[in-house]
Amino acid sequence: EEEEEEEEEEKEVEKREDAGAGNAAAARQSTQQMPASQRDFLKMKQSLLSRNIPGNAPYSKELRLLKHVLTRGVQNNPASVVQAIEHYGNQVLAGTGRWLKVAGDEKAEILTTCMGASKVGGGILEIGAYVGYSSTRMAIAVPEIPICSLEVDPVHVIISRNVHMFGGIDNRASVWTGHSKDLIPRIEGRYGGPGELHFSAVFFDQKGSLYERDMDALQYQGILNPGAIIIADNVLKPGAPLFLRRIVLGDNFDSQILNVTEFAMPAEDWMSASILTGKPNIKDPERFDGSQGPLRAREGPLPGDIPPDEPHPELLQLHWEADRMRERATGPGRSVTFEEWAEFAAKMKKGCGAYKIRVTAVAPKPGPRRVVPLPRSRSRS
């Protein structure tokens, strides 16, 4: 009897082993049948979750953020991805002196409300994807509208694409790699050719000194719909004084300047919200540098070189100073303190005020939002 029981036990073990081997083979076969992008995502996820990311490693903040999203978020649930990113910026980085540059809290409410009010019949263009936070917020707010993001940093491209894939929005949110000045003239070719691509809304969230140049390029290309909504972040801190001059003092925009509190930082900032009231298609060769090709917008004068006919020399000086602050903030060591940011914002506000560029509205505080329960983190971020 004992021998029979042993034989039965051995048979059960063999069955379980066969079943386990069959499941493993099925899993391998299932993985092999996945699209290449999903297989790459699974490899990335397994590799990242198994690694300890040193705090002094390049892009450590952003890589730890992605790990945090993968451990705290819920796959195919973009709302949980948003909450994981906000938790990382508000809680994980709190007290470290490091700051996550995303348009959260009041800024996110402005962004999603304005995108929801954009006209039907065009997509959304985001210039500056960073980690995919804003594009995920917009995908939740307007799920039927395609989102196209441009990002110059290839590491940020990889992170934002993986955030999109984990959140389940990669089928309607795409991220392109390169400088906006190079991508804007070519992007039509990716979407059916000239005349097939139109945007009803644009979100500028890159280097503020490039906002005006990119606005020129968009209008030159004729890919903005009439009445397009233009949202720009960080127009006070670090600042975009030349862009503000254009949308406030120019004739082609109906604009509001909104006072907001920076996400996860005790500092004031502004966002601008504009409606394009003039012609969306401006073929003005005087605004473009022919030596760089007919579709390249002019970069503007070099620092220290104020043209004799410049009507707003103080704004041009602020424009250069804002770039220097950005270089300090994004360089090694992240060497701009919260106090220095607040001091510079006050200087920018005073300089813009001299040309009647002032706050016209105060952003409402974010209302209560349904919280999606997050699973406990499986590893430290």
Short mmCIF file of C-alpha atoms in Angstrom, two decimals:
data_model
loop_
_atom_site.label_atom_id
_atom_site.label_comp_id
_atom_site.label_asym_id
_atom_site.label_seq_id
_atom_site.Cartn_x
_atom_site.Cartn_y
_atom_site.Cartn_z
CA GLU A 1 0.00 0.00 0.00
CA GLU A 2 2.84 2.38 0.86
CA GLU A 3 4.46 1.66 -2.52
CA GLU A 4 1.14 2.40 -4.28
CA GLU A 5 0.79 5.70 -2.36
CA GLU A 6 4.35 6.66 -3.28
CA GLU A 7 3.63 5.88 -6.92
CA GLU A 8 0.48 8.03 -6.79
CA GLU A 9 2.41 10.89 -5.20
CA GLU A 10 5.11 10.63 -7.87
CA LYS A 11 2.44 10.73 -10.57
CA GLU A 12 0.88 13.87 -8.97
CA VAL A 13 4.29 15.54 -8.84
CA GLU A 14 4.87 14.68 -12.50
CA LYS A 15 1.46 16.10 -13.41
CA ARG A 16 2.18 19.34 -11.57
CA GLU A 17 5.60 19.60 -13.19
CA ASP A 18 4.09 18.96 -16.60
CA ALA A 19 1.40 21.55 -15.91
CA GLY A 20 4.01 24.07 -14.76
CA ALA A 21 6.14 23.44 -17.81
CA GLY A 22 3.05 23.79 -19.99
CA ASN A 23 2.11 27.08 -18.35
CA ALA A 24 5.64 28.41 -18.77
CA ALA A 25 5.66 27.36 -22.42
CA ALA A 26 2.25 28.99 -22.93
CA ALA A 27 3.53 32.16 -21.27
CA ARG A 28 6.59 32.20 -23.55
CA GLN A 29 4.42 31.62 -26.59
CA SER A 30 2.04 34.37 -25.47
CA THR A 31 4.96 36.75 -25.01
CA GLN A 32 6.35 35.88 -28.44
CA GLN A 33 2.97 36.67 -30.02
CA MET A 34 2.90 40.13 -28.42
CA PRO A 35 3.75 43.21 -30.50
CA ALA A 36 7.42 44.15 -30.24
CA SER A 37 6.57 47.30 -28.26
CA GLN A 38 4.81 45.27 -25.56
CA ARG A 39 7.67 42.77 -25.34
CA ASP A 40 10.12 45.65 -24.94
CA PHE A 41 7.89 47.14 -22.26
CA LEU A 42 7.84 43.88 -20.27
CA LYS A 43 11.62 43.56 -20.51
CA MET A 44 12.06 47.16 -19.38
CA LYS A 45 9.64 46.69 -16.49
CA GLN A 46 11.34 43.53 -15.22
CA SER A 47 14.77 45.10 -15.52
CA LEU A 48 13.82 48.38 -13.83
CA LEU A 49 11.97 46.76 -10.93
CA SER A 50 14.98 44.55 -10.18
CA ARG A 51 17.43 47.45 -10.03
CA ASN A 52 18.45 49.85 -7.30
CA ILE A 53 18.83 53.30 -8.90
CA PRO A 54 21.57 55.39 -7.18
CA GLY A 55 20.55 58.93 -6.33
CA ASN A 56 23.54 60.38 -8.19
CA ALA A 57 22.93 58.41 -11.38
CA PRO A 58 22.00 60.37 -14.53
CA TYR A 59 18.22 60.78 -14.74
CA SER A 60 17.85 59.12 -11.33
CA LYS A 61 14.83 61.28 -10.46
CA GLU A 62 12.96 60.39 -13.63
CA LEU A 63 13.93 56.68 -13.57
CA ARG A 64 12.84 56.40 -9.94
CA LEU A 65 9.60 58.07 -10.93
CA LEU A 66 8.97 55.45 -13.61
CA LYS A 67 9.72 52.69 -11.09
CA HIS A 68 7.33 54.35 -8.65
CA VAL A 69 4.58 54.40 -11.29
CA LEU A 70 5.13 50.73 -12.13
CA THR A 71 4.96 49.68 -8.48
CA ARG A 72 2.13 51.92 -7.24
CA GLY A 73 0.01 52.39 -10.35
CA VAL A 74 -2.54 50.02 -11.85
CA GLN A 75 -1.86 48.90 -15.40
CA ASN A 76 -4.31 50.26 -18.00
CA ASN A 77 -5.66 52.71 -15.42
CA PRO A 78 -4.36 56.17 -16.40
CA ALA A 79 -5.96 57.83 -13.35
CA SER A 80 -3.80 55.66 -11.07
CA VAL A 81 -0.73 56.61 -13.12
CA VAL A 82 -1.50 60.30 -12.58
CA GLN A 83 -1.90 59.77 -8.85
CA ALA A 84 1.35 57.81 -8.62
CA ILE A 85 3.25 60.65 -10.35
CA GLU A 86 1.66 63.24 -8.06
CA HIS A 87 2.48 61.12 -5.00
CA TYR A 88 6.10 60.92 -6.13
CA GLY A 89 6.33 64.69 -6.61
CA ASN A 90 4.48 65.64 -3.42
CA GLN A 91 5.58 62.92 -1.02
CA VAL A 92 8.67 61.03 -2.18
CA LEU A 93 10.62 64.13 -3.21
CA ALA A 94 9.40 66.22 -0.26
CA GLY A 95 12.32 67.51 1.80
CA THR A 96 14.95 66.39 -0.71
CA GLY A 97 15.36 69.76 -2.41
CA ARG A 98 14.47 68.12 -5.71
CA TRP A 99 11.46 69.17 -7.74
CA LEU A 100 9.35 67.33 -10.31
CA LYS A 101 8.57 69.69 -13.19
CA VAL A 102 5.04 68.65 -14.05
CA ALA A 103 1.92 70.80 -14.43
CA GLY A 104 0.04 69.38 -11.45
CA ASP A 105 -2.67 70.64 -9.08
CA GLU A 106 -4.06 74.02 -10.24
CA LYS A 107 -2.11 73.83 -13.50
CA ALA A 108 -3.61 70.45 -14.35
CA GLU A 109 -7.12 71.77 -13.75
CA ILE A 110 -6.50 74.70 -16.12
CA LEU A 111 -4.95 72.44 -18.75
CA THR A 112 -7.66 69.79 -18.79
CA THR A 113 -10.50 72.33 -18.66
CA CYS A 114 -9.10 74.27 -21.61
CA MET A 115 -8.42 71.12 -23.62
CA GLY A 116 -11.99 70.01 -23.03
CA ALA A 117 -13.18 73.34 -24.45
CA SER A 118 -11.15 73.08 -27.65
CA LYS A 119 -12.97 72.77 -30.95
CA VAL A 120 -13.81 69.40 -32.42
CA GLY A 121 -11.96 68.45 -35.57
CA GLY A 122 -8.33 68.61 -34.56
CA GLY A 123 -5.80 66.93 -32.33
CA ILE A 124 -3.75 68.19 -29.39
CA LEU A 125 -0.08 69.08 -29.77
CA GLU A 126 2.16 69.04 -26.70
CA ILE A 127 5.67 70.43 -26.99
CA GLY A 128 7.67 69.08 -24.05
CA ALA A 129 6.48 65.63 -22.94
CA TYR A 130 8.91 65.16 -20.01
CA VAL A 131 7.57 62.05 -18.17
CA GLY A 132 4.15 61.82 -19.81
CA TYR A 133 2.15 63.34 -16.94
CA SER A 134 0.31 66.12 -18.80
CA SER A 135 -0.41 63.97 -21.85
CA THR A 136 -1.93 61.35 -19.54
CA ARG A 137 -4.07 64.00 -17.84
CA MET A 138 -5.25 65.26 -21.23
CA ALA A 139 -5.96 61.71 -22.46
CA ILE A 140 -8.25 61.22 -19.45
CA ALA A 141 -10.00 64.57 -19.98
CA VAL A 142 -10.56 64.19 -23.74
CA PRO A 143 -10.32 60.46 -24.50
CA GLU A 144 -11.60 60.83 -28.05
CA ILE A 145 -8.89 63.29 -29.19
CA PRO A 146 -5.43 62.11 -30.36
CA ILE A 147 -2.43 63.65 -28.62
CA CYS A 148 0.92 64.24 -30.29
CA SER A 149 3.88 65.11 -28.03
CA LEU A 150 7.30 66.38 -29.10
CA GLU A 151 10.27 65.82 -26.78
CA VAL A 152 13.93 66.63 -27.38
CA ASP A 153 15.44 64.42 -24.64
CA PRO A 154 15.55 60.74 -25.73
CA VAL A 155 15.52 59.48 -22.13
CA HIS A 156 12.37 61.47 -21.41
CA VAL A 157 10.88 60.05 -24.62
CA ILE A 158 11.47 56.50 -23.39
CA ILE A 159 10.05 57.25 -19.95
CA SER A 160 6.94 58.99 -21.27
CA ARG A 161 6.27 56.24 -23.82
CA ASN A 162 6.46 53.62 -21.07
CA VAL A 163 4.19 55.68 -18.83
CA HIS A 164 1.68 55.84 -21.71
CA MET A 165 1.93 52.11 -22.35
CA PHE A 166 1.51 51.22 -18.67
CA GLY A 167 -1.50 53.54 -18.43
CA GLY A 168 -3.06 52.06 -21.56
CA ILE A 169 -3.15 55.28 -23.61
CA ASP A 170 -0.33 54.54 -26.06
CA ASN A 171 -2.88 53.95 -28.83
CA ARG A 172 -3.92 57.62 -28.73
CA ALA A 173 -0.89 59.43 -27.29
CA SER A 174 2.31 59.41 -29.36
CA VAL A 175 5.73 60.87 -28.51
CA TRP A 176 8.19 62.02 -31.20
CA THR A 177 11.90 62.54 -30.58
CA GLY A 178 13.68 65.71 -31.67
CA HIS A 179 13.86 69.49 -31.52
CA SER A 180 10.52 71.18 -32.07
CA LYS A 181 12.05 73.44 -34.74
CA ASP A 182 12.91 70.31 -36.75
CA LEU A 183 9.76 68.29 -36.04
CA ILE A 184 7.09 70.94 -36.64
CA PRO A 185 7.96 71.36 -40.36
CA ARG A 186 8.06 67.57 -40.84
CA ILE A 187 5.23 66.32 -38.68
CA GLU A 188 2.60 66.55 -41.41
CA GLY A 189 4.42 63.81 -43.27
CA ARG A 190 3.78 61.46 -40.35
CA TYR A 191 0.05 62.04 -40.48
CA GLY A 192 -0.98 61.73 -44.10
CA GLY A 193 0.86 64.66 -45.69
CA PRO A 194 0.12 68.39 -46.15
CA GLY A 195 -3.43 69.40 -45.36
CA GLU A 196 -4.20 66.25 -43.38
CA LEU A 197 -2.97 67.36 -39.96
CA HIS A 198 -4.66 70.04 -37.85
CA PHE A 199 -4.48 70.90 -34.17
CA SER A 200 -7.28 72.51 -32.19
CA ALA A 201 -5.15 72.91 -29.06
CA VAL A 202 -1.47 73.31 -28.20
CA PHE A 203 0.30 72.95 -24.86
CA PHE A 204 3.72 74.65 -24.64
CA ASP A 205 5.73 73.08 -21.81
CA GLN A 206 9.31 73.23 -23.07
CA LYS A 207 11.93 75.97 -22.92
CA GLY A 208 9.98 79.23 -22.59
CA SER A 209 12.39 81.16 -24.79
CA LEU A 210 11.29 78.92 -27.68
CA TYR A 211 7.53 79.46 -27.33
CA GLU A 212 7.41 82.37 -29.76
CA ARG A 213 9.61 80.62 -32.31
CA ASP A 214 7.45 77.49 -32.21
CA MET A 215 4.28 79.55 -32.45
CA ASP A 216 5.72 81.11 -35.62
CA ALA A 217 6.47 77.69 -37.07
CA LEU A 218 2.98 76.34 -36.30
CA GLN A 219 1.34 79.31 -37.97
CA TYR A 220 3.70 79.13 -40.94
CA GLN A 221 2.89 75.46 -41.45
CA GLY A 222 -0.83 76.17 -41.32
CA ILE A 223 -1.58 73.22 -39.01
CA LEU A 224 -3.58 75.20 -36.43
CA ASN A 225 -7.35 75.32 -36.69
CA PRO A 226 -9.06 78.73 -36.50
CA GLY A 227 -9.84 79.44 -32.86
CA ALA A 228 -7.18 77.04 -31.61
CA ILE A 229 -6.52 77.14 -27.86
CA ILE A 230 -2.90 77.80 -26.85
CA ILE A 231 -1.85 76.95 -23.26
CA ALA A 232 1.65 77.81 -22.03
CA ASP A 233 3.19 76.82 -18.71
CA ASN A 234 5.97 78.51 -16.71
CA VAL A 235 5.56 81.87 -18.43
CA LEU A 236 6.58 83.62 -15.18
CA LYS A 237 9.03 81.09 -13.74
CA PRO A 238 11.50 80.74 -15.43
CA GLY A 239 9.49 82.92 -17.81
CA ALA A 240 8.58 83.54 -21.44
CA PRO A 241 8.47 87.35 -21.68
CA LEU A 242 8.68 87.58 -25.50
CA PHE A 243 5.87 85.07 -25.91
CA LEU A 244 3.77 86.99 -23.36
CA ARG A 245 4.44 90.18 -25.30
CA ARG A 246 3.12 88.52 -28.42
CA ILE A 247 -0.10 87.07 -26.99
CA VAL A 248 -0.93 90.06 -24.76
CA LEU A 249 0.21 93.05 -26.83
CA GLY A 250 -0.36 91.53 -30.27
CA ASP A 251 -3.57 91.46 -32.31
CA ASN A 252 -3.98 87.75 -33.09
CA PHE A 253 -4.81 86.38 -29.63
CA ASP A 254 -7.43 86.74 -26.93
CA SER A 255 -5.48 85.84 -23.79
CA GLN A 256 -5.73 85.40 -20.06
CA ILE A 257 -2.75 85.29 -17.70
CA LEU A 258 -3.53 83.06 -14.73
CA ASN A 259 -1.83 83.20 -11.36
CA VAL A 260 -1.05 79.71 -10.04
CA THR A 261 1.01 78.02 -7.34
CA GLU A 262 3.78 75.85 -8.68
CA PHE A 263 3.27 72.10 -8.25
CA ALA A 264 5.13 70.75 -5.20
CA MET A 265 6.97 74.07 -4.73
CA PRO A 266 6.07 77.10 -2.58
CA ALA A 267 6.46 79.56 -5.45
CA GLU A 268 4.20 81.63 -7.68
CA ASP A 269 3.96 80.98 -11.39
CA TRP A 270 1.79 82.00 -14.34
CA MET A 271 0.07 80.07 -17.08
CA SER A 272 -1.31 81.70 -20.20
CA ALA A 273 -4.48 80.60 -21.96
CA SER A 274 -5.09 82.06 -25.41
CA ILE A 275 -7.49 81.70 -28.30
CA LEU A 276 -6.06 82.24 -31.76
CA THR A 277 -8.35 84.93 -33.18
CA GLY A 278 -6.23 85.91 -36.17
CA LYS A 279 -5.35 83.91 -39.25
CA PRO A 280 -3.95 80.50 -38.31
CA ASN A 281 -1.80 80.37 -41.43
CA ILE A 282 0.81 83.14 -41.69
CA LYS A 283 3.29 82.82 -44.57
CA ASP A 284 5.62 85.62 -43.50
CA PRO A 285 9.14 85.02 -44.83
CA GLU A 286 10.45 87.99 -42.83
CA ARG A 287 10.03 85.93 -39.66
CA PHE A 288 12.07 83.04 -41.01
CA ASP A 289 15.77 82.59 -41.60
CA GLY A 290 16.35 81.50 -45.21
CA SER A 291 19.87 80.35 -44.45
CA GLN A 292 18.44 77.65 -42.22
CA GLY A 293 15.73 76.60 -44.68
CA PRO A 294 12.39 78.26 -45.48
CA LEU A 295 10.53 76.59 -42.61
CA ARG A 296 12.91 77.41 -39.78
CA ALA A 297 11.77 80.26 -37.54
CA ARG A 298 14.35 82.84 -36.55
CA GLU A 299 16.11 82.21 -33.24
CA GLY A 300 16.21 85.89 -32.32
CA PRO A 301 19.16 88.08 -31.30
CA LEU A 302 22.00 86.65 -29.28
CA PRO A 303 22.41 87.54 -25.58
CA GLY A 304 23.74 91.05 -25.17
CA ASP A 305 22.82 92.04 -28.72
CA ILE A 306 19.78 94.31 -28.39
CA PRO A 307 18.70 95.56 -31.82
CA PRO A 308 18.41 99.35 -32.09
CA ASP A 309 14.74 99.07 -33.10
CA GLU A 310 13.80 96.70 -30.22
CA PRO A 311 10.69 98.29 -28.62
CA HIS A 312 10.95 96.30 -25.38
CA PRO A 313 14.64 95.99 -24.40
CA GLU A 314 13.85 95.09 -20.77
CA LEU A 315 11.77 92.10 -21.91
CA LEU A 316 14.60 90.93 -24.13
CA GLN A 317 16.99 91.14 -21.18
CA LEU A 318 14.55 89.12 -19.04
CA HIS A 319 14.32 86.60 -21.88
CA TRP A 320 18.07 85.95 -21.64
CA GLU A 321 18.08 85.87 -17.84
CA ALA A 322 15.28 83.30 -17.88
CA ASP A 323 17.41 81.06 -20.08
CA ARG A 324 20.30 81.32 -17.63
CA MET A 325 18.01 80.26 -14.78
CA ARG A 326 16.87 77.26 -16.81
CA GLU A 327 20.46 76.25 -17.47
CA ARG A 328 21.22 76.41 -13.74
CA ALA A 329 18.10 74.42 -12.86
CA THR A 330 18.71 71.66 -15.38
CA GLY A 331 22.47 71.42 -14.96
CA PRO A 332 24.38 69.14 -12.58
CA GLY A 333 23.31 69.53 -8.97
CA ARG A 334 20.01 71.33 -9.73
CA SER A 335 21.50 74.51 -8.28
CA VAL A 336 18.43 76.79 -8.00
CA THR A 337 16.78 76.89 -4.58
CA PHE A 338 13.07 77.44 -4.02
CA GLU A 339 13.90 80.88 -2.56
CA GLU A 340 15.88 81.84 -5.67
CA TRP A 341 12.98 80.78 -7.87
CA ALA A 342 10.60 82.97 -5.88
CA GLU A 343 12.99 85.93 -6.09
CA PHE A 344 13.37 85.53 -9.86
CA ALA A 345 9.61 85.21 -10.33
CA ALA A 346 9.16 88.55 -8.53
CA LYS A 347 11.72 90.16 -10.86
CA MET A 348 10.01 88.73 -13.94
CA LYS A 349 6.61 89.94 -12.71
CA LYS A 350 7.93 93.47 -12.19
CA GLY A 351 9.60 93.57 -15.61
CA CYS A 352 6.48 92.32 -17.42
CA GLY A 353 4.29 94.70 -15.45
CA ALA A 354 6.16 97.66 -16.89
CA TYR A 355 4.65 96.71 -20.29
CA LYS A 356 1.15 96.05 -18.88
CA ILE A 357 1.63 92.28 -18.97
CA ARG A 358 -0.13 91.30 -15.75
CA VAL A 359 -2.28 88.60 -14.20
CA THR A 360 -5.86 88.78 -15.43
CA ALA A 361 -7.31 85.82 -13.51
CA VAL A 362 -6.55 83.69 -10.46
CA ALA A 363 -6.69 79.95 -10.95
CA PRO A 364 -9.33 78.14 -8.89
CA LYS A 365 -8.11 75.59 -6.41
CA PRO A 366 -8.48 71.99 -7.58
CA GLY A 367 -11.77 70.44 -6.53
CA PRO A 368 -12.21 67.03 -4.93
CA ARG A 369 -11.21 64.23 -7.26
CA ARG A 370 -12.20 60.60 -7.02
CA VAL A 371 -9.22 58.71 -5.65
CA VAL A 372 -8.36 55.41 -7.27
CA PRO A 373 -7.01 53.03 -4.59
CA LEU A 374 -3.38 52.28 -5.20
CA PRO A 375 -1.80 48.95 -4.27
CA ARG A 376 1.01 48.98 -1.78
CA SER A 377 4.41 49.54 -3.28
CA ARG A 378 6.21 46.26 -3.91
CA SER A 379 9.61 47.88 -3.69
CA ARG A 380 11.11 51.15 -2.60
CA SER A 381 11.32 53.85 -5.29
#
